[in-house]
Tab-separated table of C-alpha atoms in Angstrom:
chain	number	residue	atom	x	y	z
E	1	MET	CA	-41.865	2.264	38.230
E	2	GLN	CA	-38.060	2.415	38.239
E	3	HIS	CA	-35.945	-0.607	39.044
E	4	THR	CA	-32.248	-1.478	38.759
E	5	ILE	CA	-30.855	-3.948	36.234
E	6	PRO	CA	-27.364	-5.049	35.175
E	7	LEU	CA	-26.290	-3.419	31.910
E	8	PHE	CA	-24.290	-4.798	29.012
E	9	PRO	CA	-23.151	-1.776	26.946
E	10	LEU	CA	-22.665	-2.574	23.254
E	11	SER	CA	-21.788	-0.686	20.087
E	12	GLN	CA	-24.945	-2.082	18.475
E	13	GLY	CA	-28.575	-1.952	19.444
E	14	LEU	CA	-30.966	-4.747	20.362
E	15	PHE	CA	-34.647	-4.565	19.494
E	16	PRO	CA	-37.669	-6.470	20.797
E	17	ASP	CA	-37.657	-10.037	19.419
E	18	GLY	CA	-34.262	-9.343	17.837
E	19	MET	CA	-31.338	-11.752	17.823
E	20	LEU	CA	-28.049	-10.968	19.546
E	21	PRO	CA	-25.152	-13.452	19.511
E	22	LEU	CA	-22.495	-12.692	22.132
E	23	GLN	CA	-19.071	-14.074	22.961
E	24	ILE	CA	-18.413	-13.541	26.652
E	25	PHE	CA	-14.820	-13.445	27.854
E	26	GLU	CA	-14.529	-10.393	30.104
E	27	VAL	CA	-14.370	-11.393	33.756
E	28	ARG	CA	-17.008	-8.819	34.685
E	29	TYR	CA	-19.591	-10.489	32.437
E	30	LEU	CA	-18.822	-14.183	32.983
E	31	ASP	CA	-20.623	-14.311	36.340
E	32	LEU	CA	-23.462	-12.071	35.159
E	33	ILE	CA	-24.241	-14.154	32.072
E	34	LYS	CA	-23.928	-17.494	33.859
E	35	ARG	CA	-26.202	-16.282	36.664
E	36	CYS	CA	-28.758	-14.825	34.244
E	37	TYR	CA	-28.827	-18.093	32.300
E	38	GLN	CA	-29.145	-20.318	35.382
E	39	GLN	CA	-31.822	-18.117	36.982
E	40	GLN	CA	-33.582	-17.336	33.679
E	41	GLN	CA	-33.189	-13.612	34.288
E	42	ALA	CA	-32.770	-10.926	31.680
E	43	PHE	CA	-30.137	-8.196	31.544
E	44	GLY	CA	-30.199	-4.822	29.816
E	45	VAL	CA	-28.436	-4.085	26.543
E	46	ALA	CA	-27.586	-0.398	26.274
E	47	TRP	CA	-26.318	1.086	23.018
E	48	ILE	CA	-23.035	2.984	23.500
E	49	LYS	CA	-23.039	6.606	22.298
E	50	GLN	CA	-19.423	7.215	23.274
E	51	GLY	CA	-16.894	4.886	24.850
E	52	SER	CA	-15.731	1.315	24.452
E	53	GLU	CA	-17.323	-2.110	24.861
E	54	VAL	CA	-14.167	-3.298	26.595
E	55	GLN	CA	-13.737	-1.745	30.020
E	56	VAL	CA	-11.230	1.104	30.166
E	57	PRO	CA	-10.142	2.112	33.702
E	58	GLY	CA	-11.724	5.391	34.747
E	59	GLU	CA	-13.991	5.596	31.693
E	60	ILE	CA	-17.733	5.926	32.127
E	61	PRO	CA	-19.486	5.018	28.874
E	62	SER	CA	-22.075	7.410	27.479
E	63	LEU	CA	-25.191	5.354	26.709
E	64	HIS	CA	-28.344	6.009	24.716
E	65	LYS	CA	-31.421	6.509	26.908
E	66	ILE	CA	-33.406	3.656	25.336
E	67	GLY	CA	-32.226	0.059	25.717
E	68	CYS	CA	-33.681	-3.424	25.467
E	69	MET	CA	-33.887	-6.376	27.828
E	70	ALA	CA	-31.970	-9.462	26.634
E	71	HIS	CA	-33.128	-13.009	27.379
E	72	ILE	CA	-30.611	-15.837	26.928
E	73	ARG	CA	-31.988	-18.519	24.573
E	74	GLU	CA	-28.795	-20.536	24.093
E	75	PHE	CA	-25.748	-20.855	26.328
E	76	GLU	CA	-22.519	-22.705	25.551
E	77	GLN	CA	-19.545	-22.747	27.904
E	78	VAL	CA	-16.693	-23.250	25.440
E	79	GLN	CA	-14.052	-22.874	28.161
E	80	PRO	CA	-14.281	-21.843	31.814
E	81	THR	CA	-13.627	-18.243	30.767
E	82	PHE	CA	-15.360	-18.171	27.361
E	83	PHE	CA	-19.106	-18.432	26.715
E	84	ARG	CA	-21.149	-18.230	23.531
E	85	VAL	CA	-24.702	-17.078	24.068
E	86	LEU	CA	-27.626	-16.250	21.845
E	87	CYS	CA	-30.025	-13.662	23.215
E	88	GLN	CA	-33.463	-12.485	22.207
E	89	GLY	CA	-34.658	-8.942	22.756
E	90	GLY	CA	-37.492	-8.368	25.205
E	91	LEU	CA	-39.129	-5.134	26.275
E	92	ARG	CA	-37.451	-1.793	25.763
E	93	PHE	CA	-36.526	0.350	28.745
E	94	HIS	CA	-35.802	3.997	29.432
E	95	LEU	CA	-32.411	4.406	31.103
E	96	HIS	CA	-32.513	7.076	33.808
E	97	ASP	CA	-29.152	6.642	35.518
E	98	VAL	CA	-26.005	4.495	35.332
E	99	GLN	CA	-23.910	3.522	38.345
E	100	PRO	CA	-20.906	1.221	38.761
E	101	GLY	CA	-21.892	-2.128	40.216
E	102	PRO	CA	-20.254	-5.288	41.531
E	103	TYR	CA	-17.306	-6.685	39.544
E	104	GLY	CA	-17.355	-3.728	37.132
E	105	VAL	CA	-20.824	-4.468	35.721
E	106	TRP	CA	-22.743	-1.231	35.175
E	107	GLN	CA	-26.156	-0.994	36.831
E	108	GLY	CA	-28.969	1.015	35.310
E	109	SER	CA	-32.000	2.593	36.902
E	110	VAL	CA	-34.690	1.916	34.291
E	111	THR	CA	-38.386	2.136	33.555
E	112	THR	CA	-39.832	-0.536	31.282
E	113	ILE	CA	-41.517	0.691	28.094
E	114	ALA	CA	-44.727	-0.997	26.953
E	115	GLN	CA	-44.609	-3.470	24.089
E	116	ASP	CA	-45.013	-2.045	20.578
E	117	PRO	CA	-48.677	-1.707	19.629
E	118	GLU	CA	-49.809	-4.216	17.026
E	119	VAL	CA	-50.321	-2.155	13.889
E	120	GLU	CA	-50.861	-3.788	10.521
E	121	VAL	CA	-48.319	-2.971	7.801
E	122	PRO	CA	-49.806	-0.165	5.682
E	123	THR	CA	-50.049	-0.571	1.917
E	124	VAL	CA	-47.273	1.976	1.363
E	125	LEU	CA	-44.825	-0.300	3.290
E	126	GLN	CA	-46.064	-3.669	2.025
E	127	ALA	CA	-43.189	-3.930	-0.488
E	128	HIS	CA	-40.735	-3.965	2.446
E	129	ALA	CA	-42.643	-6.769	4.156
E	130	ASP	CA	-42.740	-8.704	0.881
E	131	ARG	CA	-38.991	-8.224	0.353
E	132	LEU	CA	-38.131	-9.542	3.822
E	133	GLY	CA	-40.635	-12.374	3.344
E	134	LYS	CA	-38.830	-13.419	0.148
E	135	VAL	CA	-35.472	-13.430	1.951
E	136	ILE	CA	-36.918	-15.632	4.713
E	137	ALA	CA	-38.637	-17.980	2.216
E	138	SER	CA	-35.438	-18.316	0.179
E	139	ALA	CA	-33.404	-19.149	3.283
E	140	GLN	CA	-36.009	-21.737	4.312
E	141	GLN	CA	-35.964	-23.339	0.844
E	142	GLN	CA	-32.169	-23.513	0.925
E	143	GLY	CA	-32.197	-25.034	4.415
E	144	VAL	CA	-30.300	-22.122	5.952
E	145	ALA	CA	-33.109	-20.306	7.788
E	146	GLU	CA	-31.290	-20.791	11.112
E	147	LYS	CA	-28.487	-18.562	9.800
E	148	LEU	CA	-30.822	-15.589	9.469
E	149	PRO	CA	-30.427	-13.040	12.273
E	150	ILE	CA	-34.178	-13.277	12.904
E	151	PHE	CA	-36.116	-15.479	15.337
E	152	PRO	CA	-39.411	-17.011	14.259
E	153	PRO	CA	-42.300	-16.442	14.319
E	154	PHE	CA	-42.055	-13.996	11.453
E	155	HIS	CA	-44.656	-11.257	11.928
E	156	LEU	CA	-44.430	-9.793	8.439
E	157	ASP	CA	-47.894	-8.289	8.864
E	158	LYS	CA	-46.928	-6.244	11.973
E	159	CYS	CA	-45.427	-2.813	11.377
E	160	GLY	CA	-43.427	-2.659	14.638
E	161	TRP	CA	-41.872	-6.099	14.128
E	162	LEU	CA	-40.966	-5.232	10.542
E	163	ALA	CA	-39.473	-1.855	11.530
E	164	ASN	CA	-37.385	-3.481	14.276
E	165	ARG	CA	-35.994	-6.086	11.842
E	166	TYR	CA	-35.112	-3.504	9.194
E	167	THR	CA	-33.547	-1.183	11.751
E	168	ARG	CA	-31.389	-3.987	13.150
E	169	LEU	CA	-30.325	-5.145	9.695
E	170	SER	CA	-29.422	-1.651	8.465
E	171	PRO	CA	-25.705	-0.774	8.309
E	172	SER	CA	-26.083	2.216	10.662
E	173	ALA	CA	-27.428	-0.088	13.409
E	174	ARG	CA	-24.207	-2.088	13.293
E	175	SER	CA	-21.736	0.789	13.387
């Protein structure tokens, strides 16, 4: 079933259970983020194909058709017009249509996509799970696990979780 959500277009993707730190300063997002935090509502993160994160008059951003719901885990109001938030990815969605909304916040007509099936990591990919596990263990031993861009729990035995972490950490996901 389609429903409408507020969109936050970004030049990077968000994946289920992924971490997304944001610095909010654009007027169009200050109200949205504060309201979402206070009402414990999610918003949609849509990966920009073409266009800018910062609003350009008359420009309609071209967005990828698959996005991810973002849930605010931490909220800090540094100044009245500057927030720091830490979001966690929820369910993916299929973006059908984009329309301008109140205060310049894009609205998307979306259909939620089911959660990734729980598939065990196959033997051929176990080395990747082990490698990420070593990075996590090393960070924990050094007392810097909170600096990892990964939320616990760490599902190193689940193929979808592992694929989402590697995809997010890859250089192409950040460009």
